């Protein structure tokens, strides 16, 4: 389901295919490949992108998004997040937000 993180997250795909979409009207995430120190493209609201092995995203705090396994094999993600110790890592978003079509 659509959710947010209270801090900045870096998510890397180790194996499988991840479908990632920003479903809020604001914000964007950066996308890159292993070995690149900065994002090579921005992911904007309303589109779903496929991320494969060796790709990563940087997500700013509070961006409402979805992520799912878009392939037939298990999806393995490496996740690093900066959050305050007493905050949950994931908060579900409003239930009336639409999820974009694949």
PDB file of C-alpha atoms in Angstrom:
ATOM      1  CA  UNK A   1       0.000   0.000   0.000  1.00  0.00           C
ATOM      2  CA  UNK A   2       0.928   3.659  -0.301  1.00  0.00           C
ATOM      3  CA  UNK A   3       3.191   4.731   2.563  1.00  0.00           C
ATOM      4  CA  UNK A   4       5.753   7.298   3.739  1.00  0.00           C
ATOM      5  CA  UNK A   5       9.001   7.233   5.682  1.00  0.00           C
ATOM      6  CA  UNK A   6       9.755   9.927   8.284  1.00  0.00           C
ATOM      7  CA  UNK A   7      13.388  10.258   7.210  1.00  0.00           C
ATOM      8  CA  UNK A   8      15.546  10.043   4.104  1.00  0.00           C
ATOM      9  CA  UNK A   9      15.892   6.530   2.656  1.00  0.00           C
ATOM     10  CA  UNK A  10      18.304   4.960   0.202  1.00  0.00           C
ATOM     11  CA  UNK A  11      17.004   1.773  -1.398  1.00  0.00           C
ATOM     12  CA  UNK A  12      19.189  -0.410  -3.625  1.00  0.00           C
ATOM     13  CA  UNK A  13      18.017  -3.401  -5.661  1.00  0.00           C
ATOM     14  CA  UNK A  14      20.290  -6.376  -5.123  1.00  0.00           C
ATOM     15  CA  UNK A  15      18.195  -8.820  -7.177  1.00  0.00           C
ATOM     16  CA  UNK A  16      14.789  -8.958  -8.809  1.00  0.00           C
ATOM     17  CA  UNK A  17      12.728  -6.104 -10.240  1.00  0.00           C
ATOM     18  CA  UNK A  18      11.115  -3.387  -8.115  1.00  0.00           C
ATOM     19  CA  UNK A  19       8.245  -1.226  -9.351  1.00  0.00           C
ATOM     20  CA  UNK A  20       8.351   2.175  -7.614  1.00  0.00           C
ATOM     21  CA  UNK A  21       5.806   4.988  -7.905  1.00  0.00           C
ATOM     22  CA  UNK A  22       5.301   8.340  -6.185  1.00  0.00           C
ATOM     23  CA  UNK A  23       1.581   8.775  -5.634  1.00  0.00           C
ATOM     24  CA  UNK A  24       1.509  12.165  -3.888  1.00  0.00           C
ATOM     25  CA  UNK A  25       1.320  15.407  -5.841  1.00  0.00           C
ATOM     26  CA  UNK A  26       4.622  16.674  -4.469  1.00  0.00           C
ATOM     27  CA  UNK A  27       8.179  15.487  -4.202  1.00  0.00           C
ATOM     28  CA  UNK A  28      10.550  13.451  -6.295  1.00  0.00           C
ATOM     29  CA  UNK A  29      13.128  10.739  -5.807  1.00  0.00           C
ATOM     30  CA  UNK A  30      16.546  10.391  -7.381  1.00  0.00           C
ATOM     31  CA  UNK A  31      17.529   7.298  -9.347  1.00  0.00           C
ATOM     32  CA  UNK A  32      21.002   5.977 -10.140  1.00  0.00           C
ATOM     33  CA  UNK A  33      23.184   2.911 -10.644  1.00  0.00           C
ATOM     34  CA  UNK A  34      25.789   1.363  -8.348  1.00  0.00           C
ATOM     35  CA  UNK A  35      29.060   3.219  -8.750  1.00  0.00           C
ATOM     36  CA  UNK A  36      27.438   6.603  -9.446  1.00  0.00           C
ATOM     37  CA  UNK A  37      27.638   9.023  -6.510  1.00  0.00           C
ATOM     38  CA  UNK A  38      24.682  11.163  -7.601  1.00  0.00           C
ATOM     39  CA  UNK A  39      21.258  10.535  -9.091  1.00  0.00           C
ATOM     40  CA  UNK A  40      21.197  10.360 -12.878  1.00  0.00           C
ATOM     41  CA  UNK A  41      17.472  10.959 -13.256  1.00  0.00           C
ATOM     42  CA  UNK A  42      14.543  12.128 -11.158  1.00  0.00           C
ATOM     43  CA  UNK A  43      11.380  10.135 -10.560  1.00  0.00           C
ATOM     44  CA  UNK A  44       8.351  12.422 -10.472  1.00  0.00           C
ATOM     45  CA  UNK A  45       4.789  11.838  -9.252  1.00  0.00           C
ATOM     46  CA  UNK A  46       2.333   9.868 -11.376  1.00  0.00           C
ATOM     47  CA  UNK A  47       4.611   7.374 -13.104  1.00  0.00           C
ATOM     48  CA  UNK A  48       5.822   3.923 -12.147  1.00  0.00           C
ATOM     49  CA  UNK A  49       9.455   3.023 -12.850  1.00  0.00           C
ATOM     50  CA  UNK A  50      11.128  -0.367 -12.896  1.00  0.00           C
ATOM     51  CA  UNK A  51      14.374  -0.749 -10.961  1.00  0.00           C
ATOM     52  CA  UNK A  52      16.662  -3.702 -11.553  1.00  0.00           C
ATOM     53  CA  UNK A  53      19.780  -5.088  -9.926  1.00  0.00           C
ATOM     54  CA  UNK A  54      22.416  -2.420  -9.417  1.00  0.00           C
ATOM     55  CA  UNK A  55      19.946   0.494  -9.364  1.00  0.00           C
ATOM     56  CA  UNK A  56      19.093   2.663  -6.364  1.00  0.00           C
ATOM     57  CA  UNK A  57      16.786   5.487  -5.333  1.00  0.00           C
ATOM     58  CA  UNK A  58      17.088   8.263  -2.782  1.00  0.00           C
ATOM     59  CA  UNK A  59      13.801   9.181  -1.192  1.00  0.00           C
ATOM     60  CA  UNK A  60      13.262  12.397   0.735  1.00  0.00           C
ATOM     61  CA  UNK A  61      11.178  12.269   3.948  1.00  0.00           C
ATOM     62  CA  UNK A  62       7.385  12.307   3.615  1.00  0.00           C
ATOM     63  CA  UNK A  63       7.035  11.302  -0.064  1.00  0.00           C
ATOM     64  CA  UNK A  64       3.948   9.110  -0.470  1.00  0.00           C
ATOM     65  CA  UNK A  65       4.896   6.160  -2.641  1.00  0.00           C
ATOM     66  CA  UNK A  66       4.386   2.485  -3.415  1.00  0.00           C
ATOM     67  CA  UNK A  67       6.879  -0.283  -4.100  1.00  0.00           C
ATOM     68  CA  UNK A  68       6.214  -3.825  -5.248  1.00  0.00           C
ATOM     69  CA  UNK A  69       7.879  -6.888  -6.688  1.00  0.00           C
ATOM     70  CA  UNK A  70       7.301  -6.582 -10.439  1.00  0.00           C
ATOM     71  CA  UNK A  71       9.049  -9.792 -11.441  1.00  0.00           C
ATOM     72  CA  UNK A  72       8.785 -13.542 -11.089  1.00  0.00           C
ATOM     73  CA  UNK A  73      11.809 -13.956  -8.826  1.00  0.00           C
ATOM     74  CA  UNK A  74      12.225 -12.801  -5.228  1.00  0.00           C
ATOM     75  CA  UNK A  75      12.988  -9.103  -4.795  1.00  0.00           C
ATOM     76  CA  UNK A  76      15.948  -8.321  -2.521  1.00  0.00           C
ATOM     77  CA  UNK A  77      16.348  -4.691  -1.427  1.00  0.00           C
ATOM     78  CA  UNK A  78      19.131  -3.131   0.616  1.00  0.00           C
ATOM     79  CA  UNK A  79      17.605  -0.284   2.631  1.00  0.00           C
ATOM     80  CA  UNK A  80      19.236   2.430   4.708  1.00  0.00           C
ATOM     81  CA  UNK A  81      17.153   5.073   6.461  1.00  0.00           C
ATOM     82  CA  UNK A  82      17.813   8.089   8.668  1.00  0.00           C
ATOM     83  CA  UNK A  83      15.028   8.388  11.218  1.00  0.00           C
ATOM     84  CA  UNK A  84      14.666   9.512  14.792  1.00  0.00           C
ATOM     85  CA  UNK A  85      15.000   6.568  17.190  1.00  0.00           C
ATOM     86  CA  UNK A  86      11.380   6.746  18.396  1.00  0.00           C
ATOM     87  CA  UNK A  87       9.767   7.051  14.938  1.00  0.00           C
ATOM     88  CA  UNK A  88       8.418   4.078  12.970  1.00  0.00           C
ATOM     89  CA  UNK A  89      10.214   3.319   9.691  1.00  0.00           C
ATOM     90  CA  UNK A  90       6.941   3.109   7.723  1.00  0.00           C
ATOM     91  CA  UNK A  91       3.654   4.983   8.069  1.00  0.00           C
ATOM     92  CA  UNK A  92       0.667   4.052   5.907  1.00  0.00           C
ATOM     93  CA  UNK A  93      -0.683   6.901   3.795  1.00  0.00           C
ATOM     94  CA  UNK A  94      -4.254   8.112   3.447  1.00  0.00           C
ATOM     95  CA  UNK A  95      -6.471   5.353   2.048  1.00  0.00           C
ATOM     96  CA  UNK A  96      -8.079   7.630  -0.572  1.00  0.00           C
ATOM     97  CA  UNK A  97      -4.834   8.081  -2.559  1.00  0.00           C
ATOM     98  CA  UNK A  98      -4.813   6.323  -5.915  1.00  0.00           C
ATOM     99  CA  UNK A  99      -2.021   4.021  -7.024  1.00  0.00           C
ATOM    100  CA  UNK A 100      -0.878   4.597 -10.625  1.00  0.00           C
ATOM    101  CA  UNK A 101      -1.408   1.840 -13.166  1.00  0.00           C
ATOM    102  CA  UNK A 102       1.638  -0.141 -14.244  1.00  0.00           C
TER     103      UNK A 102
END
